[in-house]
Structures are given as structure tokens and as C-alpha cells.
């Protein structure tokens, strides 16, 4: 049953081949047996999952036909889940039991999915390797000496290891696409505003976007359309109904114009990864797509602009963790200043502190114009460059990451080297565009991701293209030996 697609699982549940309780038990047993090698879960909600599965079975008996009813998934621990710890990978929120659920979680719950628990992540979603989690590093299921990518590393590893059918994630600068590439799964970050940010712990509010990891584009489409849609509780939510991402997924991509970004095949890109991505692009060509060379010269400005803007917003968002209202509080403070200082010193890890310091610096008087304002101008130029290209092409393509999954601790002493693993992903967030990563052919037993970037609100075209590729190839069906 672990190799079934969501549609196959749903049919099996409906025909009584197995019950949702049996399915959930099977996954919980896998988590117990396999996750000690991976450390992808922070919290396993076994009792709640079994109760929800019993409820799903009752609804199935009554003929309820929601396609997601009884399907076991997991949530990145950045999404608030009513009554369940929501740690954001930080000591600061280790004791935080969310009093409500994020809109994206509620929508998935209402559709009948069953959460098996909360998945690990870099602390406050800052990182590209899932090594900064307070709960320890997550291991890549393809090679446990390597990182799963970050920040949604727990979600990607759990989906790749088949510990859940699918998992939520968030992507501020690449945190869905990069771990999807490193773990060999399909991960989509929709257009900014497509999925509500209500109840999603804020890192950089103008960049953060929720999305999904699954083992196929078809499964991802089913889940993403369920999570999406306008939410009056999020003022940046797009005022449009949830898109239908599944019904057109079988349409041909013949004639589709795909722009291949020259700058993405730069010297940072490992040769074998370049070859694997070219092979995947050649498959799209066989399916009738037309590849066009394009240039995005401003892309090289994305990393510096991203780290200025993301850190600035993080420094403001993380000011709320003061040891007073909720979260970690230092013992026996002598006065208010001591309470603030020690609570934050003890509650936050090194990378989070680095971002807060950078963010307050670039926002401070005298430096604001030179850094923050400048970065906002660059952001506009990057967006405009994409808008121009989308007059000529339907999609934009390239690698998701410059290398395959790197070894643990490879970049721990060099934050800039770590930041550079996002060179092909951050521009998309600055522009607010949708993008996904799908597996291409592996290199030395490690997955490679093909990145596809769409115009605003073009999630359907992205998923259709990915699905057509997956109908013609079996790269997404490869799985690690565990
Ligand atoms: N790796 C990037 C960072 O550290 C992106 C993180 C993300 O998308 N959440 O900020």
C-alpha cells in the first residue's frame, strides 16, 4: 500500500481493501521502524491519528466521497495544529501548544486527511540543510551521512522514505524545492498568496508561502488545490477561489514554450547535475515542448537581495518572542531587561541570531537606504525581468540546486556557502511566482531536481507539465533502500 498513489489509496479505502485505521497503523509502524535513522518527526500524534482514522472509516461507510478522506500526511512544524506542539524547530517554542490550526491545516483536515505528526525543519525555517533544528539534524534517506536539504527537510525526508503519503512545507527562498530535489520527491511552492499564511509561523512575511511535498505531481495537485484559496484571515491572500489543478492534468504539453535559463548553467553547477537536468529537459522536448534559450541576468542579485529582505523581516517578526507572552522564558530574571535578554539568548540558535542581527543592522538608520531600500529596488528589477520573459515563454526551467545533497556539516562553519545552495530558487520568491521541483535522473545514487517556474497563478500548467514528464519517465518512482 505504501506505493499507491492517493487515488489508488482512496479507491482501496472505498472498496474496503483495507481501512483507514489499518493504513494509518501501517504508516505508524513504518515511522517507528525507520524514523530513528532519519529523525524526520519532531512530534508523532499517534492517538489523534488513530481516532481520526476511525472517524474517516465511519464516513467512508456512509459513502463520503472526498478523495483525501483517510489519507495519512504530515505537517511541517511551522504550521499551527490545534492542541499539538508547534515548535518551529526551536527551543523558543518547544513548550508551545497551538490553540488553533493554520488555515492550510484546517482545509486539509476538513477534506479528511489524517496528520501523523509534525515534521522537522531548520529553526524558524532558516537554513538549507535541516541541521539547525533544536531537535537535531535530519538525515537524507538516500544516504544518511548527507543532509535532506532545508528548511523543510523533515517533510521531504518523510515523503521520500514513505513515512507519510505527502507533507506540507513552506518556501521562503527555496525551502520546498531544494529539499524536494535533495530527497527525490515532487515539491511545489505556489504563487505568493495562493495558500493562506494564517497560522504559519512567520519568518519573512512577504516571501513565505506554504506548499506541498508528494511522490508525484498528480498527488501534489490534489493536495495543493485543497490547501489553496482565499482566506479573509490573511490580508495577503489572493482573492480568488482555489484553482482546479487536477482536471486538466492529462492534457498534452505539445507546443509549450519552455525558457531554459542560461545563467542557471553557470560554473557553480556541478557537471553531472547539469547533464541530468539536460536529460530531463530533453524528455520534455520529446513530449512536444519547445525549448528556448533565455537569459535572466538579474538572477545573480537574488541571493544578496534575499538575505537582506528576509533577515530584515525576520528581525521584526521574531521580536514577538520576548519570554513574556509565550515561548521560552529564562529562570529567575532580575528585571525586565534581563528577562528579555536571557530568554532570547537561551531560546534562539546561532543561525536565528545571525539573521536577527543582520536584519536589525540593514534596517537601522544610516544603513536602511544602502541595504534594505536598495534590496527592495533590486527585488522589483528581478520581478520585472521574469514578467518580461513570460511574454515570450510559458514556463521557465533549470536545475533546482547546484549540487546533489551535500554531506552533513559540509557548510556548518560557512554560512555564505550554505546560502549559495539557494542560487536558483530565491529569485522566484522575490518575484512571488509559483515553481516546483521534480526528480530527474539520479547522479551517483543521489536525486537531482528539475525546477520549473511558472507565471503568476500558473500552478495548473506547472503540475500538468510535471505530470506529463512523470507519465513518460520513472525517475519519480525511484526510492531509497531503507
Ligand atoms: N535557505 C533559505 C534561508 O535560509 C531559504 C529558507 C526558506 O525557504 N525557508 O533563508
Short mmCIF file of C-alpha atoms and ligand atoms in Angstrom, two decimals:
data_model
loop_
_atom_site.label_atom_id
_atom_site.label_comp_id
_atom_site.label_asym_id
_atom_site.label_seq_id
_atom_site.Cartn_x
_atom_site.Cartn_y
_atom_site.Cartn_z
CA UNK A 1 0.00 0.00 0.00
CA UNK A 2 2.93 2.38 0.52
CA UNK A 3 3.49 2.55 -3.24
CA UNK A 4 -0.06 3.56 -4.03
CA UNK A 5 -0.94 6.97 -5.37
CA UNK A 6 -3.55 8.95 -3.45
CA UNK A 7 -6.20 7.97 -6.00
CA UNK A 8 -5.27 4.30 -5.66
CA UNK A 9 -5.35 4.57 -1.87
CA UNK A 10 -8.69 6.29 -1.99
CA UNK A 11 -10.14 3.57 -4.23
CA UNK A 12 -8.75 0.85 -1.96
CA UNK A 13 -10.30 2.52 1.10
CA UNK A 14 -13.61 2.87 -0.65
CA UNK A 15 -13.70 -0.72 -1.88
CA UNK A 16 -12.83 -1.97 1.61
CA UNK A 17 -9.48 -3.50 0.60
CA UNK A 18 -8.18 -2.02 3.84
CA UNK A 19 -9.50 0.53 6.32
CA UNK A 20 -8.09 3.93 7.16
CA UNK A 21 -7.21 2.62 10.63
CA UNK A 22 -5.18 -0.19 9.03
CA UNK A 23 -3.50 2.25 6.68
CA UNK A 24 -2.59 4.63 9.49
CA UNK A 25 -1.31 1.76 11.66
CA UNK A 26 0.87 0.59 8.80
CA UNK A 27 2.42 4.05 8.41
CA UNK A 28 2.87 4.47 12.17
CA UNK A 29 4.75 1.16 12.25
CA UNK A 30 7.00 2.35 9.43
CA UNK A 31 7.70 5.57 11.30
CA UNK A 32 8.61 3.58 14.41
CA UNK A 33 10.89 1.27 12.45
CA UNK A 34 12.55 3.73 10.07
CA UNK A 35 12.47 7.21 11.55
CA UNK A 36 15.17 6.56 14.17
CA UNK A 37 17.58 6.53 11.18
CA UNK A 38 16.20 9.79 9.78
CA UNK A 39 14.87 11.91 12.68
CA UNK A 40 12.27 13.48 10.39
CA UNK A 41 9.49 13.76 13.00
CA UNK A 42 9.52 16.16 15.95
CA UNK A 43 6.14 15.00 17.27
CA UNK A 44 4.19 11.86 16.37
CA UNK A 45 0.46 12.19 17.06
CA UNK A 46 -0.41 8.51 17.18
CA UNK A 47 -3.57 8.67 19.31
CA UNK A 48 -5.09 11.61 17.41
CA UNK A 49 -4.24 9.91 14.09
CA UNK A 50 -5.91 6.63 15.07
CA UNK A 51 -9.01 8.47 16.32
CA UNK A 52 -9.19 10.50 13.09
CA UNK A 53 -8.78 7.30 11.05
CA UNK A 54 -11.67 5.62 12.90
CA UNK A 55 -13.75 8.69 12.11
CA UNK A 56 -12.69 8.52 8.44
CA UNK A 57 -13.72 4.86 8.32
CA UNK A 58 -17.16 5.78 9.64
CA UNK A 59 -17.50 8.48 6.97
CA UNK A 60 -16.36 6.05 4.27
CA UNK A 61 -19.07 3.65 5.41
CA UNK A 62 -21.60 6.44 4.93
CA UNK A 63 -20.40 6.92 1.35
CA UNK A 64 -18.45 10.17 1.83
CA UNK A 65 -16.50 10.63 -1.39
CA UNK A 66 -13.80 13.18 -0.53
CA UNK A 67 -10.72 11.98 -2.47
CA UNK A 68 -8.46 12.76 0.50
CA UNK A 69 -10.57 11.06 3.17
CA UNK A 70 -8.42 8.78 5.34
CA UNK A 71 -5.06 9.68 3.68
CA UNK A 72 -2.10 9.90 6.13
CA UNK A 73 0.06 13.01 5.80
CA UNK A 74 2.40 15.10 7.98
CA UNK A 75 2.80 18.82 8.60
CA UNK A 76 5.95 20.88 8.76
CA UNK A 77 6.25 22.02 12.37
CA UNK A 78 5.78 25.64 11.29
CA UNK A 79 2.01 25.17 10.80
CA UNK A 80 -0.07 25.65 13.92
CA UNK A 81 -2.01 22.50 14.81
CA UNK A 82 -4.74 22.82 17.43
CA UNK A 83 -3.74 21.12 20.68
CA UNK A 84 -0.42 19.86 19.32
CA UNK A 85 3.05 21.31 19.96
CA UNK A 86 4.16 23.65 17.18
CA UNK A 87 7.88 24.20 17.79
CA UNK A 88 9.11 25.70 14.51
CA UNK A 89 12.24 23.65 15.18
CA UNK A 90 13.20 25.99 18.03
CA UNK A 91 13.81 25.74 21.75
CA UNK A 92 11.91 29.04 21.88
CA UNK A 93 8.65 27.25 21.02
CA UNK A 94 9.44 23.83 22.49
CA UNK A 95 6.64 24.36 25.03
CA UNK A 96 4.13 25.97 22.65
CA UNK A 97 0.87 24.08 22.17
CA UNK A 98 -1.00 25.85 19.37
CA UNK A 99 -4.52 26.91 20.41
CA UNK A 100 -5.81 26.81 16.81
CA UNK A 101 -4.92 25.33 13.41
CA UNK A 102 -3.45 27.14 10.43
CA UNK A 103 -5.95 27.64 7.60
CA UNK A 104 -3.98 25.28 5.32
CA UNK A 105 -4.10 22.57 8.00
CA UNK A 106 -7.82 23.10 8.67
CA UNK A 107 -8.59 22.79 4.96
CA UNK A 108 -6.66 19.53 4.73
CA UNK A 109 -8.32 18.25 7.93
CA UNK A 110 -11.75 19.17 6.59
CA UNK A 111 -11.01 17.19 3.42
CA UNK A 112 -10.34 14.14 5.61
CA UNK A 113 -6.53 13.85 5.58
CA UNK A 114 -5.04 12.40 8.73
CA UNK A 115 -2.00 14.02 10.31
CA UNK A 116 0.54 11.55 11.68
CA UNK A 117 2.54 14.34 13.30
CA UNK A 118 4.83 17.31 12.96
CA UNK A 119 7.91 17.22 10.76
CA UNK A 120 11.33 18.65 11.49
CA UNK A 121 12.73 21.79 9.95
CA UNK A 122 15.56 24.25 10.30
CA UNK A 123 14.93 26.57 13.24
CA UNK A 124 12.30 29.14 12.19
CA UNK A 125 12.79 27.88 8.60
CA UNK A 126 16.24 29.45 8.36
CA UNK A 127 18.61 27.09 6.64
CA UNK A 128 19.24 24.85 3.66
CA UNK A 129 20.26 21.61 5.36
CA UNK A 130 17.93 20.93 8.29
CA UNK A 131 20.94 20.97 10.60
CA UNK A 132 19.75 23.94 12.68
CA UNK A 133 16.69 22.22 14.21
CA UNK A 134 16.65 22.24 18.02
CA UNK A 135 15.64 18.56 17.72
CA UNK A 136 18.80 17.54 15.86
CA UNK A 137 19.72 17.18 12.21
CA UNK A 138 17.53 15.20 9.81
CA UNK A 139 19.27 12.60 7.65
CA UNK A 140 18.74 12.13 3.93
CA UNK A 141 17.02 8.76 3.31
CA UNK A 142 19.24 8.15 0.23
CA UNK A 143 22.42 8.47 2.28
CA UNK A 144 22.11 9.15 5.98
CA UNK A 145 25.53 10.88 6.02
CA UNK A 146 24.02 13.60 3.85
CA UNK A 147 21.55 16.40 4.53
CA UNK A 148 17.94 16.24 3.27
CA UNK A 149 18.05 19.93 2.38
CA UNK A 150 16.19 22.62 4.23
CA UNK A 151 14.38 24.19 5.70
CA UNK A 152 11.52 21.68 5.14
CA UNK A 153 13.95 18.73 5.38
CA UNK A 154 11.75 16.63 7.66
CA UNK A 155 8.84 16.86 5.22
CA UNK A 156 10.97 15.91 2.21
CA UNK A 157 12.74 13.04 4.01
CA UNK A 158 9.47 11.60 5.37
CA UNK A 159 7.81 11.64 1.94
CA UNK A 160 10.88 10.09 0.27
CA UNK A 161 11.07 7.37 2.94
CA UNK A 162 7.32 6.71 2.58
CA UNK A 163 6.60 7.53 6.21
CA UNK A 164 3.68 9.68 5.04
CA UNK A 165 1.87 9.91 1.71
CA UNK A 166 2.56 13.63 1.46
CA UNK A 167 3.57 16.54 3.67
CA UNK A 168 3.14 20.28 3.91
CA UNK A 169 6.13 22.61 3.69
CA UNK A 170 6.94 26.29 3.35
CA UNK A 171 9.22 28.04 0.91
CA UNK A 172 10.66 31.48 1.67
CA UNK A 173 13.74 31.20 -0.55
CA UNK A 174 13.69 27.59 -1.71
CA UNK A 175 12.72 25.52 1.31
CA UNK A 176 10.26 23.31 -0.56
CA UNK A 177 12.09 22.98 -3.88
CA UNK A 178 15.63 22.46 -2.53
CA UNK A 179 14.79 19.60 -0.12
CA UNK A 180 12.45 18.09 -2.74
CA UNK A 181 15.45 18.00 -5.11
CA UNK A 182 17.79 16.52 -2.49
CA UNK A 183 15.30 13.81 -1.47
CA UNK A 184 13.94 12.91 -4.92
CA UNK A 185 10.31 13.97 -4.43
CA UNK A 186 7.93 16.44 -6.06
CA UNK A 187 7.62 19.76 -4.21
CA UNK A 188 5.58 22.79 -5.24
CA UNK A 189 5.62 26.35 -3.95
CA UNK A 190 2.56 28.15 -5.32
CA UNK A 191 2.16 31.82 -6.23
CA UNK A 192 2.60 34.11 -3.19
CA UNK A 193 -0.85 34.47 -1.65
CA UNK A 194 -2.32 31.23 -3.04
CA UNK A 195 -2.09 29.36 0.27
CA UNK A 196 -3.08 31.25 3.39
CA UNK A 197 -0.28 32.19 5.78
CA UNK A 198 -2.70 32.35 8.72
CA UNK A 199 -1.31 30.10 11.44
CA UNK A 200 2.01 29.61 9.65
CA UNK A 201 4.78 30.89 11.95
CA UNK A 202 6.15 33.99 10.21
CA UNK A 203 9.78 34.15 9.05
CA UNK A 204 9.72 36.67 6.19
CA UNK A 205 6.11 37.61 5.58
CA UNK A 206 6.50 38.98 2.05
CA UNK A 207 8.28 35.80 0.90
CA UNK A 208 6.83 32.91 2.97
CA UNK A 209 4.49 30.60 1.10
CA UNK A 210 3.02 27.23 2.04
CA UNK A 211 3.03 24.31 -0.36
CA UNK A 212 3.27 20.55 -0.60
CA UNK A 213 5.60 17.58 -1.00
CA UNK A 214 4.33 14.39 -2.62
CA UNK A 215 5.71 11.50 -4.63
CA UNK A 216 4.01 12.62 -7.83
CA UNK A 217 2.70 15.81 -9.43
CA UNK A 218 -0.75 14.23 -9.52
CA UNK A 219 -0.81 13.70 -5.74
CA UNK A 220 0.62 17.19 -5.20
CA UNK A 221 -2.16 18.71 -7.36
CA UNK A 222 -4.87 17.06 -5.30
CA UNK A 223 -3.45 18.36 -2.03
CA UNK A 224 -2.47 21.82 -3.24
CA UNK A 225 -5.92 22.61 -4.62
CA UNK A 226 -7.35 21.61 -1.24
CA UNK A 227 -4.96 23.84 0.76
CA UNK A 228 -5.40 26.87 -1.52
CA UNK A 229 -7.99 29.59 -1.74
CA UNK A 230 -8.83 33.00 -0.39
CA UNK A 231 -8.66 33.45 3.36
CA UNK A 232 -10.06 36.60 4.96
CA UNK A 233 -7.74 35.94 7.93
CA UNK A 234 -4.65 36.62 5.76
CA UNK A 235 -4.58 40.10 4.25
CA UNK A 236 -2.10 39.00 1.57
CA UNK A 237 -4.22 36.04 0.47
CA UNK A 238 -5.19 36.26 -3.22
CA UNK A 239 -8.88 36.99 -3.61
CA UNK A 240 -9.60 34.06 -5.92
CA UNK A 241 -11.18 30.68 -5.36
CA UNK A 242 -8.96 27.61 -5.06
CA UNK A 243 -7.81 26.53 -8.53
CA UNK A 244 -8.79 23.22 -10.11
CA UNK A 245 -5.38 21.60 -10.52
CA UNK A 246 -6.41 18.05 -11.33
CA UNK A 247 -8.90 18.01 -14.17
CA UNK A 248 -6.56 19.35 -16.88
CA UNK A 249 -3.50 17.42 -15.72
CA UNK A 250 -3.65 14.87 -18.55
CA UNK A 251 -3.59 17.43 -21.34
CA UNK A 252 -0.64 17.32 -23.70
CA UNK A 253 2.18 19.84 -23.41
CA UNK A 254 2.85 19.87 -27.16
CA UNK A 255 3.78 23.36 -28.29
CA UNK A 256 4.50 24.60 -24.79
CA UNK A 257 7.38 27.10 -24.82
CA UNK A 258 9.90 26.48 -22.05
CA UNK A 259 12.64 29.04 -21.46
CA UNK A 260 15.91 27.47 -20.32
CA UNK A 261 17.87 29.95 -18.23
CA UNK A 262 21.42 30.42 -19.46
CA UNK A 263 22.65 31.76 -16.11
CA UNK A 264 21.41 28.65 -14.28
CA UNK A 265 24.02 26.58 -16.11
CA UNK A 266 26.82 28.57 -14.55
CA UNK A 267 30.15 27.44 -13.11
CA UNK A 268 28.54 26.75 -9.70
CA UNK A 269 26.51 23.96 -11.28
CA UNK A 270 28.03 20.50 -10.90
CA UNK A 271 28.66 18.91 -14.31
CA UNK A 272 26.71 15.73 -13.64
CA UNK A 273 23.76 17.70 -12.30
CA UNK A 274 23.78 19.79 -15.48
CA UNK A 275 23.72 16.62 -17.60
CA UNK A 276 20.86 15.14 -15.56
CA UNK A 277 18.83 18.34 -15.93
CA UNK A 278 19.51 18.40 -19.68
CA UNK A 279 18.27 14.81 -19.91
CA UNK A 280 15.04 15.78 -18.15
CA UNK A 281 14.62 18.80 -20.45
CA UNK A 282 15.16 16.55 -23.50
CA UNK A 283 12.24 14.40 -22.26
CA UNK A 284 10.02 17.47 -22.19
CA UNK A 285 11.12 18.19 -25.74
CA UNK A 286 10.12 14.65 -26.76
CA UNK A 287 6.68 15.39 -25.32
CA UNK A 288 6.39 18.29 -27.74
CA UNK A 289 7.61 21.21 -25.65
CA UNK A 290 9.76 23.78 -27.40
CA UNK A 291 12.93 24.72 -25.53
CA UNK A 292 14.05 28.31 -25.90
CA UNK A 293 17.28 29.77 -24.51
CA UNK A 294 16.62 32.73 -22.26
CA UNK A 295 18.73 34.96 -20.07
CA UNK A 296 17.94 36.26 -16.57
CA UNK A 297 20.99 38.45 -15.87
CA UNK A 298 19.50 39.92 -12.69
CA UNK A 299 19.28 36.49 -11.08
CA UNK A 300 22.78 36.92 -9.69
CA UNK A 301 21.46 39.71 -7.46
CA UNK A 302 18.84 37.47 -5.90
CA UNK A 303 20.90 35.98 -3.06
CA UNK A 304 22.15 39.30 -1.62
CA UNK A 305 18.71 40.93 -2.02
CA UNK A 306 17.01 37.91 -0.50
CA UNK A 307 19.25 37.77 2.57
CA UNK A 308 18.77 41.48 3.24
CA UNK A 309 14.98 41.39 2.89
CA UNK A 310 14.41 38.02 4.58
CA UNK A 311 16.63 38.96 7.53
CA UNK A 312 15.01 42.39 7.88
CA UNK A 313 11.54 40.87 8.02
CA UNK A 314 12.72 38.07 10.32
CA UNK A 315 14.15 40.56 12.80
CA UNK A 316 10.75 42.25 13.01
CA UNK A 317 8.73 39.01 13.12
CA UNK A 318 10.89 37.40 15.78
CA UNK A 319 10.63 40.40 18.11
CA UNK A 320 7.45 38.82 19.49
CA UNK A 321 9.44 36.09 21.27
CA UNK A 322 10.20 38.07 24.38
CA UNK A 323 9.74 35.48 27.12
CA UNK A 324 6.61 37.28 28.34
CA UNK A 325 3.63 36.14 26.34
CA UNK A 326 4.55 32.63 25.26
CA UNK A 327 7.53 30.51 24.39
CA UNK A 328 10.73 30.03 26.37
CA UNK A 329 11.21 32.14 29.49
CA UNK A 330 14.52 32.39 31.34
CA UNK A 331 14.51 31.38 35.03
CA UNK A 332 14.66 33.96 37.81
CA UNK A 333 15.11 37.20 35.86
CA UNK A 334 16.39 40.11 37.93
CA UNK A 335 14.47 42.67 35.88
CA UNK A 336 12.61 43.03 32.56
CA UNK A 337 15.74 43.65 30.53
CA UNK A 338 17.35 40.52 31.94
CA UNK A 339 14.16 38.55 31.13
CA UNK A 340 14.19 39.66 27.50
CA UNK A 341 17.90 39.19 27.02
CA UNK A 342 18.29 35.79 28.58
CA UNK A 343 15.04 34.37 27.20
CA UNK A 344 16.14 35.26 23.67
CA UNK A 345 19.76 34.24 24.23
CA UNK A 346 18.70 30.83 25.51
CA UNK A 347 15.73 30.31 23.17
CA UNK A 348 17.30 31.05 19.78
CA UNK A 349 20.08 29.17 18.00
CA UNK A 350 23.09 30.65 16.20
CA UNK A 351 21.61 30.99 12.71
CA UNK A 352 18.47 32.69 14.00
CA UNK A 353 20.59 35.16 15.99
CA UNK A 354 22.70 35.84 12.89
CA UNK A 355 19.55 36.71 10.90
CA UNK A 356 18.18 38.96 13.67
CA UNK A 357 21.47 40.84 13.87
CA UNK A 358 21.72 41.18 10.09
CA UNK A 359 18.09 42.26 9.89
CA UNK A 360 18.30 44.93 12.58
CA UNK A 361 21.53 46.20 11.01
CA UNK A 362 20.09 46.62 7.49
CA UNK A 363 17.02 48.37 8.92
CA UNK A 364 18.93 50.73 11.17
CA UNK A 365 19.12 54.43 10.48
CA UNK A 366 22.10 55.22 8.25
CA UNK A 367 22.09 51.73 6.67
CA UNK A 368 18.44 51.43 5.67
CA UNK A 369 18.89 53.26 2.35
CA UNK A 370 22.13 51.49 1.49
CA UNK A 371 20.86 47.97 2.16
CA UNK A 372 17.14 47.50 2.73
CA UNK A 373 15.86 50.09 0.27
CA UNK A 374 18.40 49.01 -2.32
CA UNK A 375 17.39 45.37 -1.91
CA UNK A 376 13.73 46.30 -2.45
CA UNK A 377 14.67 48.06 -5.70
CA UNK A 378 16.62 45.01 -6.84
CA UNK A 379 13.61 42.87 -5.97
CA UNK A 380 11.46 44.91 -8.35
CA UNK A 381 14.04 44.55 -11.14
CA UNK A 382 14.13 40.77 -10.65
CA UNK A 383 10.36 40.58 -10.81
CA UNK A 384 10.22 42.77 -13.93
CA UNK A 385 12.80 40.56 -15.63
CA UNK A 386 10.58 37.50 -15.11
CA UNK A 387 7.48 39.38 -16.27
CA UNK A 388 9.33 40.33 -19.49
CA UNK A 389 10.37 36.71 -20.14
CA UNK A 390 6.86 35.41 -19.59
CA UNK A 391 5.76 37.44 -22.62
CA UNK A 392 7.85 35.02 -24.70
CA UNK A 393 7.63 31.68 -22.86
CA UNK A 394 5.03 29.68 -20.91
CA UNK A 395 7.40 28.20 -18.33
CA UNK A 396 11.00 28.71 -17.25
CA UNK A 397 13.27 25.78 -16.45
CA UNK A 398 16.64 24.91 -14.96
CA UNK A 399 18.22 22.99 -12.12
CA UNK A 400 16.74 23.34 -8.61
CA UNK A 401 20.13 23.20 -6.87
CA UNK A 402 23.78 23.48 -7.97
CA UNK A 403 24.72 20.08 -6.46
CA UNK A 404 23.14 16.91 -5.14
CA UNK A 405 22.65 16.59 -1.37
CA UNK A 406 25.85 17.57 0.40
CA UNK A 407 27.44 15.87 3.41
CA UNK A 408 26.32 16.87 6.87
CA UNK A 409 28.46 19.62 8.43
CA UNK A 410 29.90 20.47 4.99
CA UNK A 411 28.75 24.09 5.26
CA UNK A 412 28.14 24.46 9.00
CA UNK A 413 31.07 26.83 9.51
CA UNK A 414 30.45 28.85 6.39
CA UNK A 415 27.01 30.49 6.29
CA UNK A 416 27.67 32.09 2.88
CA UNK A 417 28.44 28.69 1.30
CA UNK A 418 25.17 27.46 2.80
CA UNK A 419 23.28 30.47 1.40
CA UNK A 420 24.64 29.73 -2.08
CA UNK A 421 22.78 26.43 -2.24
CA UNK A 422 19.72 28.63 -2.97
CA UNK A 423 21.13 30.44 -6.03
CA UNK A 424 18.46 29.09 -8.38
CA UNK A 425 15.48 29.33 -6.03
CA UNK A 426 15.37 32.68 -4.18
CA UNK A 427 14.58 34.92 -7.18
CA UNK A 428 11.26 33.11 -7.55
CA UNK A 429 10.22 34.12 -4.02
CA UNK A 430 11.33 37.71 -4.55
CA UNK A 431 9.08 37.80 -7.62
CA UNK A 432 6.21 35.91 -5.91
CA UNK A 433 5.99 33.32 -8.70
CA UNK A 434 4.97 29.64 -8.46
CA UNK A 435 7.62 26.96 -9.02
CA UNK A 436 8.18 23.28 -8.44
CA UNK A 437 10.95 20.71 -8.34
CA UNK A 438 10.56 17.25 -9.87
CA UNK A 439 13.08 14.41 -9.85
CA UNK A 440 15.30 13.96 -12.89
CA UNK A 441 17.76 11.09 -13.38
CA UNK A 442 19.88 10.39 -10.28
CA UNK A 443 23.63 11.06 -10.12
CA UNK A 444 25.74 8.51 -8.20
CA UNK A 445 22.63 7.24 -6.43
CA UNK A 446 21.55 10.72 -5.34
CA UNK A 447 18.44 12.52 -6.62
CA UNK A 448 18.58 15.59 -8.89
CA UNK A 449 15.79 18.17 -9.19
CA UNK A 450 14.48 19.85 -12.34
CA UNK A 451 13.00 23.22 -11.46
CA UNK A 452 10.04 24.60 -13.40
CA UNK A 453 8.93 28.19 -12.79
CA UNK A 454 5.50 29.46 -13.86
CA UNK A 455 3.90 32.81 -14.42
CA UNK A 456 1.63 34.14 -11.67
CA UNK A 457 -1.22 31.71 -10.82
CA UNK A 458 0.01 29.11 -13.33
CA UNK A 459 0.19 26.21 -10.85
CA UNK A 460 -2.00 24.16 -13.19
CA UNK A 461 0.47 24.43 -16.08
CA UNK A 462 3.39 23.59 -13.78
CA UNK A 463 1.69 20.48 -12.42
CA UNK A 464 0.46 19.41 -15.85
CA UNK A 465 3.98 19.62 -17.25
CA UNK A 466 5.41 17.74 -14.28
CA UNK A 467 2.71 15.09 -14.59
CA UNK A 468 3.36 14.60 -18.31
CA UNK A 469 7.06 14.16 -17.56
CA UNK A 470 6.21 11.63 -14.84
CA UNK A 471 3.92 9.71 -17.20
CA UNK A 472 6.83 9.34 -19.63
CA UNK A 473 9.64 8.57 -17.16
CA UNK A 474 10.15 6.67 -13.91
CA UNK A 475 12.60 8.96 -12.11
CA UNK A 476 9.98 9.95 -9.52
CA UNK A 477 9.28 6.27 -8.78
CA UNK A 478 12.81 5.55 -7.57
CA UNK A 479 13.05 5.23 -3.84
CA UNK A 480 15.82 4.83 -1.27
CA UNK A 481 16.63 1.42 0.30
CA UNK A 482 15.65 1.65 3.92
N1 LIG B 1 17.65 28.56 2.79
C1 LIG B 1 16.97 29.82 2.76
C2 LIG B 1 17.18 30.52 4.09
O1 LIG B 1 17.90 30.02 4.86
C3 LIG B 1 15.53 29.62 2.47
C4 LIG B 1 14.75 29.18 3.64
C5 LIG B 1 13.31 29.01 3.34
O2 LIG B 1 12.88 28.97 2.19
N2 LIG B 1 12.54 28.92 4.41
O3 LIG B 1 16.65 31.55 4.34
#
